XYZ file of C-alpha atoms in Angstrom:
686
model
C 22.765 -22.973 -49.644
C 21.668 -26.288 -51.252
C 19.022 -28.398 -49.585
C 21.307 -31.460 -49.560
C 23.961 -29.504 -47.738
C 21.413 -28.401 -45.156
C 20.182 -31.994 -44.799
C 23.637 -33.309 -44.010
C 24.226 -30.506 -41.637
C 20.911 -30.970 -39.871
C 21.844 -34.438 -38.675
C 25.195 -33.122 -37.556
C 23.788 -30.412 -35.310
C 23.008 -31.024 -31.612
C 19.276 -31.287 -30.924
C 19.022 -32.137 -27.242
C 20.038 -30.296 -24.101
C 23.566 -29.024 -23.818
C 25.935 -32.012 -23.281
C 27.987 -32.231 -20.087
C 31.571 -31.080 -20.161
C 32.856 -34.649 -20.218
C 30.880 -35.607 -23.359
C 32.992 -37.269 -26.026
C 31.391 -35.387 -28.886
C 29.062 -32.388 -29.190
C 27.400 -34.010 -32.202
C 25.271 -37.023 -32.931
C 23.852 -38.903 -35.903
C 25.746 -39.644 -39.084
C 28.397 -37.033 -38.516
C 29.431 -38.421 -35.148
C 32.803 -40.033 -35.783
C 33.672 -43.411 -34.228
C 35.717 -43.408 -31.086
C 39.319 -44.508 -31.358
C 42.204 -44.938 -29.020
C 44.116 -42.316 -30.882
C 41.463 -39.685 -30.324
C 41.261 -39.015 -34.032
C 37.683 -37.741 -33.897
C 37.151 -34.187 -34.968
C 35.462 -33.447 -31.693
C 38.235 -34.874 -29.555
C 40.872 -33.099 -31.619
C 38.999 -29.815 -31.357
C 38.587 -30.147 -27.612
C 42.285 -30.787 -27.132
C 43.150 -27.820 -29.267
C 40.670 -25.579 -27.400
C 42.279 -26.587 -24.142
C 45.552 -25.380 -25.589
C 43.926 -22.117 -26.545
C 44.316 -22.612 -30.289
C 40.817 -21.556 -31.227
C 41.411 -21.155 -34.934
C 42.848 -24.653 -35.379
C 39.961 -26.180 -33.416
C 37.515 -24.218 -35.529
C 39.162 -25.474 -38.719
C 38.963 -29.088 -37.485
C 35.233 -28.729 -36.813
C 34.570 -27.067 -40.141
C 36.437 -29.762 -42.073
C 35.100 -32.722 -40.096
C 31.469 -31.611 -39.794
C 31.009 -29.344 -42.809
C 30.118 -26.402 -40.523
C 30.574 -22.804 -41.500
C 32.597 -20.269 -39.522
C 29.805 -19.030 -37.160
C 28.459 -22.515 -36.443
C 31.897 -23.915 -35.611
C 32.611 -21.064 -33.212
C 29.159 -21.482 -31.661
C 29.923 -25.125 -30.825
C 33.380 -24.359 -29.451
C 32.131 -21.457 -27.388
C 29.348 -23.550 -25.919
C 31.849 -26.178 -24.817
C 34.006 -23.575 -23.118
C 30.965 -22.044 -21.398
C 29.829 -25.436 -20.108
C 33.278 -26.070 -18.668
C 33.072 -22.787 -16.769
C 35.728 -21.049 -18.878
C 33.680 -17.885 -19.268
C 36.482 -15.648 -20.562
C 37.640 -18.277 -23.066
C 34.063 -18.752 -24.234
C 33.717 -15.001 -24.669
C 36.823 -14.890 -26.879
C 35.331 -17.615 -29.072
C 31.922 -15.932 -29.288
C 33.521 -12.596 -30.221
C 34.411 -14.054 -33.621
C 30.797 -14.705 -34.595
C 29.335 -12.295 -37.144
C 25.645 -12.313 -36.243
C 24.613 -10.008 -39.078
C 26.231 -12.237 -41.685
C 24.462 -15.246 -40.196
C 21.125 -13.436 -40.268
C 21.521 -12.663 -43.956
C 22.078 -16.367 -44.706
C 19.184 -17.586 -42.581
C 16.680 -14.913 -43.519
C 15.649 -16.060 -47.039
C 14.938 -19.669 -46.100
C 13.169 -19.056 -42.772
C 11.108 -15.969 -43.542
C 9.541 -17.173 -46.811
C 5.901 -18.181 -46.782
C 5.174 -21.923 -47.165
C 4.706 -23.121 -50.740
C 1.327 -24.496 -51.775
C 2.430 -27.594 -53.765
C 3.121 -30.762 -51.803
C 6.524 -31.536 -53.380
C 7.759 -28.008 -52.927
C 6.435 -28.072 -49.389
C 8.436 -31.213 -48.553
C 11.634 -29.692 -49.921
C 10.890 -26.448 -48.062
C 10.323 -28.356 -44.804
C 13.646 -30.155 -45.170
C 15.499 -26.951 -45.944
C 13.661 -25.104 -43.182
C 14.644 -27.754 -40.625
C 18.312 -27.396 -41.498
C 18.079 -23.629 -41.361
C 16.462 -23.762 -37.940
C 19.267 -25.989 -36.620
C 21.872 -23.557 -37.868
C 19.970 -20.540 -36.553
C 19.576 -22.276 -33.195
C 23.347 -22.785 -32.927
C 24.240 -19.178 -33.668
C 21.473 -17.549 -31.607
C 22.271 -19.801 -28.668
C 25.898 -18.716 -28.950
C 24.953 -15.029 -28.694
C 22.675 -15.846 -25.745
C 25.573 -17.614 -24.008
C 27.796 -14.644 -24.831
C 25.274 -12.442 -23.019
C 25.316 -14.813 -20.044
C 29.132 -14.738 -20.017
C 29.176 -10.941 -19.968
C 26.648 -10.956 -17.120
C 28.868 -13.271 -15.085
C 31.788 -10.917 -15.683
C 29.732 -8.010 -14.302
C 29.202 -6.301 -17.665
C 25.431 -5.953 -17.478
C 25.055 -3.229 -20.111
C 27.071 -5.129 -22.728
C 25.230 -8.317 -21.798
C 21.876 -6.596 -22.326
C 22.910 -5.339 -25.751
C 23.990 -8.830 -26.802
C 20.761 -10.348 -25.479
C 18.766 -7.709 -27.337
C 20.627 -8.591 -30.526
C 19.327 -12.162 -30.189
C 15.727 -10.945 -30.190
C 16.433 -8.446 -32.970
C 17.865 -11.296 -35.027
C 14.799 -13.457 -34.374
C 12.529 -10.672 -35.627
C 14.694 -10.243 -38.719
C 14.795 -13.966 -39.501
C 11.152 -14.714 -38.686
C 9.508 -11.618 -40.087
C 6.033 -13.123 -39.769
C 6.660 -14.334 -36.217
C 7.878 -17.697 -34.959
C 5.514 -20.371 -36.299
C 3.453 -22.252 -33.756
C 4.290 -25.646 -35.320
C 7.373 -27.263 -36.890
C 9.727 -25.061 -34.856
C 13.077 -26.318 -33.557
C 12.753 -26.918 -29.804
C 16.238 -25.647 -28.998
C 15.617 -22.485 -30.986
C 12.369 -21.855 -29.096
C 14.140 -22.417 -25.774
C 16.825 -19.885 -26.677
C 14.227 -17.289 -27.636
C 12.195 -17.860 -24.455
C 15.284 -17.610 -22.235
C 16.427 -14.442 -24.000
C 12.999 -12.853 -23.579
C 13.125 -13.439 -19.808
C 16.798 -12.529 -19.414
C 16.771 -9.190 -21.251
C 14.685 -7.104 -18.777
C 16.705 -8.480 -15.871
C 19.940 -7.393 -17.563
C 18.565 -3.922 -18.235
C 17.573 -3.639 -14.569
C 21.035 -4.748 -13.456
C 22.486 -2.080 -15.737
C 20.167 0.565 -14.258
C 18.344 1.057 -17.568
C 14.808 0.815 -16.196
C 13.058 2.361 -19.188
C 14.694 -0.217 -21.458
C 13.635 -2.928 -19.016
C 10.052 -1.687 -19.182
C 10.181 -1.586 -22.984
C 11.525 -5.126 -23.083
C 8.618 -6.363 -20.959
C 6.150 -4.744 -23.309
C 7.979 -6.092 -26.327
C 7.866 -9.591 -24.862
C 4.098 -9.406 -24.479
C 3.406 -7.855 -27.873
C 5.804 -9.811 -30.115
C 4.877 -13.105 -31.775
C 7.551 -15.308 -30.242
C 5.412 -18.391 -29.595
C 6.053 -18.280 -25.847
C 4.381 -20.975 -23.777
C 1.882 -20.200 -20.998
C 4.383 -20.611 -18.160
C 6.885 -18.262 -19.800
C 4.135 -15.692 -20.430
C 3.026 -16.047 -16.819
C 6.521 -15.278 -15.519
C 6.770 -12.206 -17.739
C 3.308 -10.917 -16.867
C 4.217 -10.914 -13.159
C 6.627 -8.011 -13.888
C 5.701 -4.699 -15.438
C 5.113 -1.044 -14.648
C 2.278 0.096 -12.416
C -0.107 1.119 -15.215
C -0.021 -2.338 -16.778
C 0.792 -4.518 -13.785
C -2.651 -4.504 -12.213
C -4.442 -5.614 -15.378
C -1.845 -8.262 -16.150
C -1.938 -9.673 -12.628
C -5.710 -9.788 -12.704
C -5.480 -11.725 -15.970
C -3.171 -14.162 -14.206
C -5.637 -14.570 -11.356
C -8.385 -15.242 -13.867
C -6.205 -17.909 -15.510
C -5.784 -19.550 -12.134
C -9.507 -19.367 -11.391
C -10.145 -21.106 -14.720
C -7.559 -23.770 -13.948
C -5.217 -22.799 -16.795
C -2.167 -22.332 -14.584
C -0.966 -23.390 -11.160
C -1.373 -21.195 -8.069
C 1.489 -18.775 -7.554
C 1.363 -16.788 -4.253
C 3.671 -14.139 -5.679
C 0.914 -13.095 -8.103
C -1.242 -11.995 -5.180
C 1.769 -10.338 -3.528
C 2.513 -8.317 -6.677
C -1.155 -7.404 -7.097
C -1.413 -6.347 -3.466
C 1.629 -4.102 -3.800
C 0.459 -2.531 -7.072
C -3.074 -1.848 -5.847
C -1.768 -0.506 -2.522
C 0.266 2.083 -4.401
C -2.926 3.180 -6.148
C -4.968 3.225 -2.943
C -7.298 0.544 -4.328
C -7.196 -1.785 -1.354
C -10.913 -2.532 -1.681
C -10.082 -4.421 -4.889
C -7.481 -6.423 -2.976
C -10.152 -7.285 -0.423
C -12.467 -8.479 -3.189
C -9.812 -10.797 -4.593
C -8.898 -12.087 -1.139
C -12.540 -12.958 -0.608
C -12.640 -14.789 -3.953
C -9.612 -16.983 -3.275
C -10.759 -20.501 -2.449
C -10.451 -21.788 1.141
C -7.210 -23.577 1.834
C -4.980 -21.230 -0.155
C -4.340 -18.957 2.825
C -4.644 -19.739 6.539
C -7.839 -18.046 7.669
C -6.148 -15.848 10.264
C -3.764 -14.613 7.589
C -6.693 -13.904 5.279
C -8.546 -12.041 8.066
C -5.491 -9.924 8.806
C -4.973 -9.060 5.115
C -8.642 -8.166 4.744
C -8.457 -6.015 7.879
C -5.528 -4.114 6.380
C -7.538 -3.507 3.216
C -10.592 -2.254 5.090
C -8.478 -0.077 7.394
C -6.841 1.567 4.386
C -10.253 2.707 3.102
C -11.415 3.785 6.595
C -13.811 0.869 7.076
C -12.526 0.569 10.617
C -15.486 -1.283 12.084
C -15.242 -4.106 9.528
C -11.475 -4.268 9.978
C -11.722 -4.427 13.766
C -14.363 -7.163 13.663
C -12.033 -9.325 11.543
C -9.148 -8.700 13.928
C -11.307 -9.608 16.922
C -11.984 -12.965 15.256
C -8.306 -13.460 14.517
C -7.225 -12.567 18.065
C -9.714 -14.929 19.665
C -8.111 -17.335 22.141
C -8.939 -20.241 19.810
C -7.225 -18.632 16.807
C -4.086 -16.460 17.028
C -4.338 -14.444 20.263
C -0.623 -13.549 20.242
C -0.311 -12.394 16.623
C 1.637 -9.197 17.246
C 0.857 -7.652 13.842
C -2.884 -8.174 14.357
C -2.611 -6.766 17.903
C -0.827 -3.666 16.630
C -3.362 -3.066 13.866
C -6.299 -3.551 16.242
C -4.769 -1.102 18.723
C -4.077 1.371 15.918
C -7.722 1.275 14.838
C -8.937 1.726 18.424
C -6.601 4.699 18.944
C -8.718 6.769 16.541
C -11.967 6.353 18.492
C -12.623 7.583 22.018
C -15.143 4.841 22.707
C -12.700 2.110 21.637
C -9.667 3.517 23.423
C -9.924 1.168 26.419
C -10.033 -1.861 24.124
C -7.056 -0.448 22.229
C -5.066 -0.112 25.460
C -5.540 -3.829 26.133
C -4.435 -4.811 22.625
C -1.412 -2.520 22.846
C -0.349 -3.880 26.252
C -0.503 -7.439 24.881
C 1.587 -6.344 21.915
C 4.190 -4.777 24.239
C 4.427 -8.032 26.209
C 4.801 -10.107 23.036
C 7.411 -7.698 21.661
C 9.691 -8.055 24.673
C 11.449 -11.037 23.086
C 11.602 -9.508 19.594
C 13.630 -6.667 18.160
C 13.484 -3.105 19.453
C 11.539 -1.833 16.481
C 8.394 -3.859 17.176
C 8.515 -2.916 20.840
C 8.850 0.736 19.878
C 5.806 0.457 17.599
C 3.806 -1.265 20.344
C 4.706 1.449 22.872
C 3.859 4.107 20.310
C 0.373 2.682 19.769
C -0.087 2.221 23.523
C 0.725 5.894 24.075
C -1.815 6.885 21.413
C -4.541 4.760 22.998
C -3.819 6.108 26.493
C -3.919 9.662 25.178
C -7.246 9.000 23.489
C -8.608 7.345 26.647
C -7.641 10.374 28.731
C -10.036 12.497 26.695
C -13.035 10.517 27.950
C -11.844 10.130 31.535
C -14.543 10.517 34.163
C -12.440 12.673 36.511
C -9.571 15.124 36.414
C -7.411 12.761 38.460
C -7.967 9.859 36.087
C -7.263 12.139 33.133
C -3.958 13.251 34.655
C -2.906 9.652 35.335
C -3.698 8.558 31.794
C -1.891 11.557 30.290
C 1.201 10.774 32.379
C 1.100 7.126 31.245
C 0.725 8.228 27.615
C 3.807 10.429 27.853
C 5.748 7.636 29.545
C 4.898 5.151 26.774
C 5.763 7.595 23.988
C 9.081 8.506 25.618
C 9.957 4.811 26.018
C 9.107 4.258 22.367
C 11.281 7.124 21.219
C 14.194 5.862 23.327
C 14.129 2.719 21.161
C 13.668 4.572 17.861
C 15.191 7.987 18.384
C 14.754 9.408 14.900
C 11.278 8.108 14.062
C 9.476 11.191 12.675
C 5.956 9.933 13.445
C 6.925 9.286 17.057
C 8.447 12.742 17.368
C 5.319 14.298 15.903
C 2.896 12.456 18.178
C 5.028 13.172 21.228
C 5.010 16.842 20.258
C 1.215 16.815 19.946
C 0.854 15.175 23.357
C 3.145 17.729 24.998
C 1.282 20.562 23.281
C -2.143 19.322 24.397
C -0.830 19.083 27.956
C 0.454 22.642 27.495
C 4.144 21.789 27.845
C 5.056 24.139 25.016
C 8.801 24.046 25.546
C 8.917 20.267 25.038
C 6.430 20.490 22.163
C 8.601 23.114 20.444
C 11.650 20.864 20.747
C 9.785 17.909 19.207
C 8.501 20.065 16.345
C 12.014 21.281 15.508
C 13.412 17.739 15.673
C 10.645 16.516 13.364
C 11.504 19.200 10.809
C 15.205 18.300 11.038
C 14.548 14.576 10.592
C 12.218 15.086 7.612
C 14.269 17.871 6.088
C 11.288 20.218 6.205
C 9.536 18.212 3.494
C 6.438 17.303 5.552
C 3.887 20.069 5.972
C 2.448 18.937 9.306
C 5.806 19.507 11.033
C 5.729 23.169 10.049
C 2.097 23.410 11.154
C 2.908 21.991 14.575
C 5.740 24.485 14.959
C 3.458 27.362 13.934
C 0.717 26.373 16.381
C 3.214 26.051 19.226
C 4.642 29.505 18.440
C 1.126 30.953 18.296
C 0.326 29.334 21.648
C 3.396 31.104 23.050
C 2.084 34.312 21.388
C 5.287 34.641 19.368
C 3.377 35.895 16.356
C 6.199 37.684 14.557
C 8.340 34.529 14.667
C 5.369 32.508 13.469
C 5.073 34.823 10.453
C 8.717 34.220 9.556
C 8.288 30.454 9.945
C 5.179 30.578 7.749
C 7.157 32.203 4.938
C 9.900 29.572 5.272
C 7.336 26.759 5.326
C 5.618 28.055 2.195
C 8.981 28.136 0.403
C 9.594 24.485 1.336
C 6.097 23.259 0.460
C 4.647 22.405 -2.927
C 1.941 24.782 -4.163
C -0.926 22.302 -3.870
C 0.024 21.484 -0.255
C 0.121 25.072 1.025
C -3.554 25.237 2.047
C -3.212 24.451 5.786
C -0.268 26.848 6.073
C -2.249 29.662 4.437
C -5.173 28.940 6.770
C -2.880 29.297 9.791
C -1.485 32.533 8.333
C -5.007 33.946 8.105
C -5.730 32.987 11.724
C -2.450 34.525 12.841
C -3.598 37.821 11.288
C -6.900 37.539 13.163
C -5.056 36.882 16.453
C -2.965 40.024 15.874
C -6.114 42.117 15.250
C -5.219 42.644 11.592
C -8.620 41.924 9.987
C -7.966 43.318 6.524
C -4.720 41.367 6.198
C -6.626 38.309 7.406
C -9.238 38.844 4.675
C -6.479 39.016 2.080
C -4.915 35.816 3.443
C -8.277 34.046 3.222
C -8.695 35.247 -0.358
C -5.336 33.780 -1.288
C -6.333 30.510 0.356
C -9.697 30.526 -1.421
C -8.011 31.005 -4.798
C -5.776 27.987 -4.118
C -8.652 25.765 -2.972
C -10.815 26.669 -5.960
C -7.903 26.027 -8.317
C -7.495 22.591 -6.757
C -11.211 21.921 -7.160
C -11.069 22.811 -10.840
C -7.943 20.736 -11.363
C -9.179 17.606 -9.618
C -12.929 17.956 -9.977
C -15.614 18.923 -7.524
C -15.872 17.014 -4.279
C -19.236 15.927 -2.966
C -20.508 17.940 -0.006
C -17.288 19.856 0.198
C -15.391 16.983 1.790
C -11.957 15.749 0.855
C -10.075 12.659 1.864
C -6.657 14.268 1.875
C -5.880 15.659 5.323
C -3.228 17.973 3.860
C -5.821 19.916 1.872
C -8.198 22.598 3.103
C -11.872 22.165 2.318
C -13.452 25.115 0.549
C -16.282 25.190 3.067
C -13.731 25.897 5.829
C -12.549 29.011 4.002
C -16.104 30.353 3.741
C -16.585 29.663 7.465
C -13.478 31.662 8.297
C -14.485 34.572 6.063
C -18.041 34.585 7.460
C -16.752 34.803 11.042
C -14.289 37.509 10.074
C -16.879 39.644 8.258
C -19.290 39.188 11.179
C -16.667 40.511 13.600
C -16.302 43.552 11.332
C -20.105 43.975 11.154
C -20.061 43.402 7.394
C -23.384 41.554 7.575
C -24.053 41.326 3.862
C -20.615 39.881 3.124
C -20.955 37.477 6.041
C -24.319 36.271 4.710
C -22.874 35.710 1.225
C -20.081 33.591 2.713
C -22.610 31.597 4.731
C -24.691 30.859 1.637
C -21.544 29.709 -0.183
C -20.773 27.352 2.721
C -24.326 25.978 2.765
C -24.180 25.359 -0.974
C -21.098 23.213 -0.477
C -22.333 21.348 2.608
C -26.022 21.583 3.352
C -26.026 19.824 6.726
C -23.099 21.046 8.772
C -22.881 21.757 12.498
C -19.980 24.135 11.881
C -21.965 26.149 9.308
C -24.883 26.444 11.722
C -22.509 27.577 14.474
C -21.048 30.253 12.184
C -24.598 31.384 11.413
C -25.366 31.538 15.141
C -22.231 33.576 15.752
C -23.317 36.067 13.079
C -26.757 36.416 14.692
C -25.193 36.817 18.139
C -22.863 39.595 17.002
C -25.828 41.193 15.249
C -27.652 40.976 18.621
C -30.289 38.571 17.315
C -30.095 36.352 20.382
C -33.090 34.119 19.713
C -31.920 33.368 16.194
C -28.453 32.691 17.553
C -29.709 30.235 20.182
C -31.841 28.474 17.577
C -28.850 28.097 15.254
C -26.683 26.720 18.070
C -29.319 24.181 19.082
C -29.709 23.129 15.454
C -25.953 22.574 15.321
C -26.079 20.288 18.367
C -29.014 18.437 16.813
C -26.798 17.877 13.803
C -23.723 16.882 15.836
C -24.373 15.973 19.470
C -20.779 16.541 20.635
C -20.162 19.825 18.804
C -18.136 21.658 21.461
C -18.231 25.247 20.044
C -22.054 25.198 19.991
C -22.240 23.896 23.570
C -19.923 26.686 24.726
C -21.915 29.325 22.833
C -25.229 28.095 24.271
C -23.763 28.081 27.781
C -22.365 31.588 27.305
C -25.688 32.988 26.069
C -27.747 31.291 28.774
C -25.385 32.555 31.493
C -26.457 36.080 30.536
C -30.212 35.367 30.632
C -30.715 35.413 34.407
C -30.450 33.065 37.430
C -33.039 30.540 36.256
C -30.938 29.646 33.213
C -27.701 29.140 35.178
C -28.137 25.368 35.829
C -28.747 24.727 32.131
C -25.747 26.898 31.196
C -23.577 25.025 33.703
C -24.698 21.704 32.190
C -23.725 22.726 28.661
C -20.373 24.184 29.722
C -19.444 21.186 31.872
C -20.280 18.855 29.009
C -18.106 20.932 26.679
C -15.187 20.658 29.129
C -15.695 16.903 29.372
C -15.184 16.695 25.623
C -12.472 19.344 25.408
C -10.766 20.052 28.756
C -8.510 22.750 27.293
C -11.291 25.002 25.983
C -10.509 28.292 27.682
C -13.824 29.971 26.776
C -15.733 27.101 28.406
C -13.713 27.596 31.603
C -14.285 31.349 31.500
C -18.076 31.154 31.106
C -18.291 28.359 33.668
C -16.503 30.749 36.036
C -19.150 33.375 35.241
C -21.906 30.878 36.037
C -20.285 29.954 39.371
C -19.785 33.628 40.200
C -23.452 34.482 39.564
C -24.478 31.397 41.545
C -22.414 32.505 44.549
C -19.727 29.784 44.355
C -16.788 32.149 44.407
C -14.078 29.556 45.102
C -15.179 27.474 42.133
C -15.400 30.624 40.036
C -11.824 31.565 40.987
C -10.560 28.123 39.978
C -12.344 28.370 36.611
C -11.015 31.871 35.933
C -7.504 30.756 36.833
C -7.754 27.813 34.418
C -9.049 30.119 31.678
C -6.194 32.562 32.286
C -3.562 29.831 32.136
C -5.052 28.409 28.951
C -5.243 31.859 27.354
C -1.489 32.172 27.731
C -1.027 28.930 25.769
C -3.978 28.931 23.387
C -3.028 28.247 19.734
C -4.778 29.956 16.839
C -6.003 26.525 15.763
C -6.653 23.387 17.788
C -3.781 20.933 17.957
C -6.341 18.276 17.062
C -6.534 19.781 13.577
C -3.138 18.196 12.936
């Protein structure tokens, strides 16, 4: 098209924001016709005709009065209808625009490289300006068509139309949108389309296309401004989101953009999914004072530290936050502090106080928060009962723990974690019927998809000595569990075989477990010192311990020694490994070596209950002068683990040899009762 024609048309095209619906004319400059009482202007005539629905006549009036082509005239008419709120009418107008034909006309003039000579450059600039005006009209029309379809609930069609805008831009500007001399309205249309497209794909359920559109927005040369880029970079998939959000934080640190709290919220969410909460803590520490209230910052940091098991640091922050001069009634901080304390015997009393305050503060809130507070209170009371100074105090605390957990579950009946913890508490108090009911309810609520529910059920069945049923449940659990998560179930299967005096089948079960654990180690890499963070996986060192004990019981001393050396290679300093070694020596009737190994285990871990019981048992057989020492070790073991039946049995032997027959009878009775409800594996292993 001739440059003169483009020049006349450039002054006829709208350059500002969209005019209001009541505007007399959509055009300005030389082509704007004078107002008259008769309404003879092309614009007024076209508007009247559009109101009557005669689109073609209105289009003809615009084309004749303003020298516009077909697509441009329809773009103007459609924009007017859209601004008036006539979405369906606007859509009918936009449907007549042939975008491909328009692209072919615009492409030669806008995609050519600038000419070197000054005169040619001036003519090119004039022609380019007119082309940009025309392109702006048509592309804006397709953008508005996409918006119209979105308002009509046609998200997929809207996304396709919006995508066609960006496809057209890439076709017209093959070398990218220039950073200078670009029509403002055209740039606005492109920027709005770039931001709208992924949202439309998401509304249409096309998430892969949405992801691709985000990437395309960041990689294409569309001359987007910093604010537009910032809004786009806040959304992306997990692999890219963290890096992009960190870039945004760096921009803010350098003062290139304003502070946006949602950036930190997105980064926190993305890093939490990856388990990288320590990075969140680092960024929270770097944020300047005044951005967050300090109690809020302390709480967020405490969450980060708690997630990576830095409980002491987390609790210290929460203590500061819950100080009477700060936020003593912050229920979320109280709950987190109580949760941290519930995992440590020595902190259980402090946790009880936090939990009680949370229960009081939750009285006026919804039932969910009160249920959570009661749940944590029950956990703290249960933990506190394990360090009680007397049997009476222990019984009182256990009763209070059950009361709190039952109150919590009355407010949140189908909470799986509550059901599980209540089941554990019943099991540890040897109420196996109630524990069995909780385990079954947990499996029903979770659909059998959580391994620990099956494990609780298996341990309860083993405590009831229903071994054949436990075998059937094990098979069902293995069918419902992913291969990599079967380790704990296979370990219980091996121990069930041992409990049924089936040693060779137990060896085979351990071999199967060992093959799985070693396959996991090869797949995910070796783990330092044989430790793993995932509680649903079995450590390889545990398998060697089990095999060593099993071979020792069969008097296969060479095989037992090989297993012990394998365990030591994985974890050099281990109280459990030393106890297994002592057990081998004891069965081999090397008593001095056994005692030495047990004492070494206690030196390694002061509260190692199995070693205390073994030392007490051996000393009780060494004559009257060793009985006080044996009684001391066994009593200490029972303080740490009141349900250890072997500790009760050997303490009964000590009392019997010491002439305290009544005490001996009580100890033997306790051992007998516990034997009838002793699981193949401690409930604490869950």
